[in-house]
Amino acid sequence: AQKVTQAQTEISVVEKEDVTLDCVYETRDTTYYLFWYKQPPSGELVFLIRRNSFDEQNEISGRYSWNFQKSTSSFNFTITASQVVDSAVYFCALSEARVVGAGNMLTFGGGTRLMVKP
Amino acid sequence: EAQVTQNPRYLITVTGKKLTVTCSQNMNHEYMSWYRQDPGLGLRQIYYSMNVEVTDKGDVPEGYKVSRKEKRNFPLILESPSPNQTSLYFCASGGLSGDEQYFGPGTRLTVT
């Protein structure tokens, strides 16, 4: 069965610090997709990134970057020069592409609450 | 504007009083699903639907029902709500396997 673990339940940093949110996953599929979502205090879920299992290239988008390593089953998320607006709960999620009957089910980690203090 | 809408956004009810949370999407997605979010557990899938009249259980289906009579709508029904169903509920829709899932704004349900 698929599983996603976000070991850090809460992280507190001071503005402008870099911070890395860890995500470790388990799956028996060779084809799968990994996601990160942000949940700000307002409660909605904001899509950040999607990565398929065949693409291990790291990705950078502004202050955000993602490190996907299949060898360690990890998909970590780094925020560079954090800002107060980055304060949110961040979820890592996994979707197995060929699980019969389960369609696009996302398995979420427990989330990491990031607090960025001014 | 592409979106998933849910109603109501907030609901306080009493044990045993049937309720329905509506979900609608305007992106012509075949796949729709319901999740509940609880502290420390992330989001867990309740039910999903791969097309009209095709629904199936997710990880935590007990106490819930769904229906998919039209492609755009996927209501969540609690026939006899209990306090352990107090949670934040999200509806989602998406395309093919592995595609991004679009989430509604959430419905915060409290059952007393």
GROMACS .gro file of C-alpha atoms in nm:
model
  230
    1ALA     CA    1   0.000   0.000   0.000
    2GLN     CA    2   0.116   0.349  -0.066
    3LYS     CA    3   0.222   0.575   0.218
    4VAL     CA    4   0.358   0.927   0.258
    5THR     CA    5   0.545   1.041   0.567
    6GLN     CA    6   0.616   1.398   0.663
    7ALA     CA    7   0.815   1.358   0.981
    8GLN     CA    8   0.825   1.728   1.063
    9THR     CA    9   0.488   1.822   1.208
   10GLU     CA   10   0.586   2.182   1.278
   11ILE     CA   11   0.876   2.404   1.180
   12SER     CA   12   0.941   2.758   1.295
   13VAL     CA   13   1.190   2.985   1.122
   14VAL     CA   14   1.273   3.353   1.112
   15GLU     CA   15   1.210   3.544   0.794
   16LYS     CA   16   1.483   3.511   0.529
   17GLU     CA   17   1.598   3.174   0.658
   18ASP     CA   18   1.599   2.880   0.418
   19VAL     CA   19   1.383   2.586   0.518
   20THR     CA   20   1.344   2.232   0.385
   21LEU     CA   21   1.030   2.027   0.429
   22ASP     CA   22   1.088   1.654   0.412
   23CYS     CA   23   0.869   1.399   0.237
   24VAL     CA   24   0.931   1.025   0.221
   25TYR     CA   25   0.700   0.794   0.029
   26GLU     CA   26   0.637   0.424  -0.016
   27THR     CA   27   0.489   0.261  -0.323
   28ARG     CA   28   0.514  -0.066  -0.511
   29ASP     CA   29   0.433   0.097  -0.842
   30THR     CA   30   0.704   0.194  -1.087
   31THR     CA   31   0.482   0.467  -1.228
   32TYR     CA   32   0.355   0.721  -0.983
   33TYR     CA   33   0.314   1.094  -0.928
   34LEU     CA   34   0.421   1.315  -0.643
   35PHE     CA   35   0.262   1.643  -0.545
   36TRP     CA   36   0.304   1.928  -0.304
   37TYR     CA   37   0.010   2.137  -0.188
   38LYS     CA   38   0.004   2.447   0.030
   39GLN     CA   39  -0.278   2.518   0.274
   40PRO     CA   40  -0.263   2.879   0.397
   41PRO     CA   41  -0.456   2.989   0.708
   42SER     CA   42  -0.758   3.061   0.488
   43GLY     CA   43  -0.793   2.684   0.441
   44GLU     CA   44  -0.790   2.624   0.067
   45LEU     CA   45  -0.550   2.381  -0.095
   46VAL     CA   46  -0.310   2.538  -0.341
   47PHE     CA   47  -0.133   2.315  -0.593
   48LEU     CA   48   0.244   2.374  -0.603
   49ILE     CA   49   0.403   2.101  -0.811
   50ARG     CA   50   0.351   1.762  -0.975
   51ARG     CA   51   0.635   1.527  -1.060
   52ASN     CA   52   0.617   1.187  -1.228
   53SER     CA   53   0.836   0.897  -1.125
   54PHE     CA   54   1.039   0.903  -1.446
   55ASP     CA   55   1.153   1.260  -1.406
   56GLU     CA   56   1.412   1.300  -1.133
   57GLN     CA   57   1.523   1.643  -1.238
   58ASN     CA   58   1.513   1.894  -0.959
   59GLU     CA   59   1.285   2.187  -1.015
   60ILE     CA   60   1.310   2.551  -0.916
   61SER     CA   61   1.031   2.802  -0.922
   62GLY     CA   62   1.130   3.136  -0.778
   63ARG     CA   63   1.212   3.080  -0.411
   64TYR     CA   64   1.075   2.726  -0.421
   65SER     CA   65   1.274   2.420  -0.519
   66TRP     CA   66   1.211   2.049  -0.509
   67ASN     CA   67   1.456   1.762  -0.479
   68PHE     CA   68   1.325   1.426  -0.601
   69GLN     CA   69   1.545   1.124  -0.521
   70LYS     CA   70   1.409   0.783  -0.609
   71SER     CA   71   1.703   0.611  -0.439
   72THR     CA   72   1.582   0.738  -0.102
   73SER     CA   73   1.211   0.765  -0.194
   74SER     CA   74   1.212   1.130  -0.103
   75PHE     CA   75   1.062   1.442  -0.252
   76ASN     CA   76   1.180   1.732  -0.040
   77PHE     CA   77   1.070   2.092  -0.072
   78THR     CA   78   1.295   2.390   0.002
   79ILE     CA   79   1.191   2.750   0.045
   80THR     CA   80   1.477   2.994   0.007
   81ALA     CA   81   1.469   3.325   0.192
   82SER     CA   82   1.140   3.246   0.362
   83GLN     CA   83   0.875   3.513   0.402
   84VAL     CA   84   0.586   3.554   0.645
   85VAL     CA   85   0.344   3.478   0.359
   86ASP     CA   86   0.497   3.131   0.336
   87SER     CA   87   0.339   3.044   0.671
   88ALA     CA   88   0.104   2.757   0.597
   89VAL     CA   89   0.058   2.384   0.622
   90TYR     CA   90   0.231   2.199   0.341
   91PHE     CA   91   0.122   1.858   0.222
   92CYS     CA   92   0.312   1.606   0.018
   93ALA     CA   93   0.098   1.354  -0.172
   94LEU     CA   94   0.138   1.045  -0.389
   95SER     CA   95  -0.077   0.903  -0.667
   96GLU     CA   96  -0.014   0.558  -0.807
   97ALA     CA   97  -0.085   0.560  -1.179
   98ARG     CA   98  -0.198   0.203  -1.226
   99VAL     CA   99  -0.378   0.103  -0.910
  100VAL     CA  100  -0.683  -0.082  -1.040
  101GLY     CA  101  -1.006   0.093  -0.953
  102ALA     CA  102  -0.850   0.368  -0.748
  103GLY     CA  103  -0.828   0.624  -1.021
  104ASN     CA  104  -0.651   0.934  -0.910
  105MET     CA  105  -0.655   0.875  -0.537
  106LEU     CA  106  -0.406   1.094  -0.362
  107THR     CA  107  -0.239   0.960  -0.050
  108PHE     CA  108  -0.138   1.254   0.166
  109GLY     CA  109   0.123   1.290   0.432
  110GLY     CA  110   0.020   1.433   0.765
  111GLY     CA  111   0.138   1.780   0.670
  112THR     CA  112   0.406   2.014   0.801
  113ARG     CA  113   0.301   2.340   0.959
  114LEU     CA  114   0.554   2.611   0.871
  115MET     CA  115   0.560   2.928   1.075
  116VAL     CA  116   0.773   3.210   0.947
  117LYS     CA  117   0.828   3.483   1.203
  118PRO     CA  118   0.917   3.840   1.108
  119GLU     CA  119  -1.310   3.050  -1.437
  120ALA     CA  120  -1.223   2.685  -1.374
  121GLN     CA  121  -1.333   2.591  -1.027
  122VAL     CA  122  -1.476   2.342  -0.784
  123THR     CA  123  -1.748   2.476  -0.560
  124GLN     CA  124  -1.881   2.332  -0.236
  125ASN     CA  125  -2.179   2.422  -0.024
  126PRO     CA  126  -2.220   2.493   0.254
  127ARG     CA  127  -1.880   2.619   0.361
  128TYR     CA  128  -1.964   2.586   0.729
  129LEU     CA  129  -2.221   2.363   0.895
  130ILE     CA  130  -2.303   2.286   1.254
  131THR     CA  131  -2.553   2.007   1.304
  132VAL     CA  132  -2.669   1.753   1.559
  133THR     CA  133  -2.616   1.381   1.574
  134GLY     CA  134  -2.847   1.186   1.347
  135LYS     CA  135  -2.975   1.472   1.133
  136LYS     CA  136  -2.920   1.385   0.768
  137LEU     CA  137  -2.719   1.632   0.566
  138THR     CA  138  -2.580   1.677   0.217
  139VAL     CA  139  -2.272   1.868   0.109
  140THR     CA  140  -2.283   1.962  -0.256
  141CYS     CA  141  -1.989   1.968  -0.494
  142SER     CA  142  -1.984   2.097  -0.848
  143GLN     CA  143  -1.707   2.140  -1.106
  144ASN     CA  144  -1.707   2.325  -1.437
  145MET     CA  145  -1.402   2.164  -1.597
  146ASN     CA  146  -1.578   1.862  -1.749
  147HIS     CA  147  -1.362   1.631  -1.538
  148GLU     CA  148  -1.455   1.266  -1.525
  149TYR     CA  149  -1.288   1.201  -1.192
  150MET     CA  150  -1.427   1.346  -0.869
  151SER     CA  151  -1.363   1.257  -0.508
  152TRP     CA  152  -1.422   1.353  -0.146
  153TYR     CA  153  -1.157   1.383   0.122
  154ARG     CA  154  -1.170   1.460   0.488
  155GLN     CA  155  -0.892   1.641   0.669
  156ASP     CA  156  -0.813   1.573   1.034
  157PRO     CA  157  -0.520   1.708   1.238
  158GLY     CA  158  -0.205   1.502   1.198
  159LEU     CA  159  -0.368   1.268   0.947
  160GLY     CA  160  -0.356   1.481   0.638
  161LEU     CA  161  -0.636   1.424   0.391
  162ARG     CA  162  -0.797   1.084   0.348
  163GLN     CA  163  -1.018   0.983   0.060
  164ILE     CA  164  -1.379   0.897   0.143
  165TYR     CA  165  -1.531   0.812  -0.196
  166TYR     CA  166  -1.445   0.868  -0.557
  167SER     CA  167  -1.617   0.855  -0.893
  168MET     CA  168  -1.460   0.784  -1.229
  169ASN     CA  169  -1.768   0.878  -1.427
  170VAL     CA  170  -2.144   0.921  -1.411
  171GLU     CA  171  -2.303   0.637  -1.212
  172VAL     CA  172  -1.959   0.494  -1.129
  173THR     CA  173  -1.855   0.539  -0.766
  174ASP     CA  174  -1.633   0.348  -0.528
  175LYS     CA  175  -1.504   0.357  -0.173
  176GLY     CA  176  -1.186   0.528  -0.072
  177ASP     CA  177  -0.997   0.473   0.250
  178VAL     CA  178  -1.260   0.595   0.499
  179PRO     CA  179  -1.610   0.542   0.351
  180GLU     CA  180  -1.798   0.437   0.666
  181GLY     CA  181  -2.092   0.664   0.744
  182TYR     CA  182  -2.095   0.835   0.404
  183LYS     CA  183  -2.279   0.799   0.078
  184VAL     CA  184  -2.228   0.960  -0.260
  185SER     CA  185  -2.401   0.977  -0.594
  186ARG     CA  186  -2.295   1.082  -0.942
  187LYS     CA  187  -2.602   1.141  -1.155
  188GLU     CA  188  -2.445   1.420  -1.356
  189LYS     CA  189  -2.086   1.467  -1.458
  190ARG     CA  190  -2.047   1.803  -1.288
  191ASN     CA  191  -2.200   1.717  -0.948
  192PHE     CA  192  -2.084   1.482  -0.675
  193PRO     CA  193  -2.275   1.532  -0.348
  194LEU     CA  194  -2.161   1.382  -0.019
  195ILE     CA  195  -2.440   1.249   0.201
  196LEU     CA  196  -2.425   1.180   0.573
  197GLU     CA  197  -2.739   0.983   0.653
  198SER     CA  198  -2.689   0.987   1.030
  199PRO     CA  199  -2.398   1.210   1.124
  200SER     CA  200  -2.199   1.137   1.437
  201PRO     CA  201  -1.947   1.352   1.628
  202ASN     CA  202  -1.654   1.156   1.483
  203GLN     CA  203  -1.750   1.296   1.144
  204THR     CA  204  -1.663   1.645   1.261
  205SER     CA  205  -1.396   1.741   1.012
  206LEU     CA  206  -1.294   1.959   0.720
  207TYR     CA  207  -1.419   1.815   0.393
  208PHE     CA  208  -1.278   1.875   0.047
  209CYS     CA  209  -1.419   1.787  -0.288
  210ALA     CA  210  -1.174   1.741  -0.575
  211SER     CA  211  -1.191   1.683  -0.948
  212GLY     CA  212  -0.932   1.594  -1.206
  213GLY     CA  213  -0.858   1.438  -1.540
  214LEU     CA  214  -0.652   1.134  -1.625
  215SER     CA  215  -0.447   0.938  -1.375
  216GLY     CA  216  -0.169   1.147  -1.234
  217ASP     CA  217  -0.321   1.477  -1.336
  218GLU     CA  218  -0.345   1.762  -1.092
  219GLN     CA  219  -0.646   1.741  -0.866
  220TYR     CA  220  -0.844   2.064  -0.826
  221PHE     CA  221  -0.983   2.112  -0.480
  222GLY     CA  222  -1.290   2.297  -0.364
  223PRO     CA  223  -1.266   2.556  -0.084
  224GLY     CA  224  -1.360   2.308   0.188
  225THR     CA  225  -1.660   2.254   0.413
  226ARG     CA  226  -1.609   2.267   0.786
  227LEU     CA  227  -1.860   2.035   0.952
  228THR     CA  228  -1.925   2.015   1.323
  229VAL     CA  229  -2.154   1.743   1.459
  230THR     CA  230  -2.262   1.788   1.820
   0.00000   0.00000   0.00000
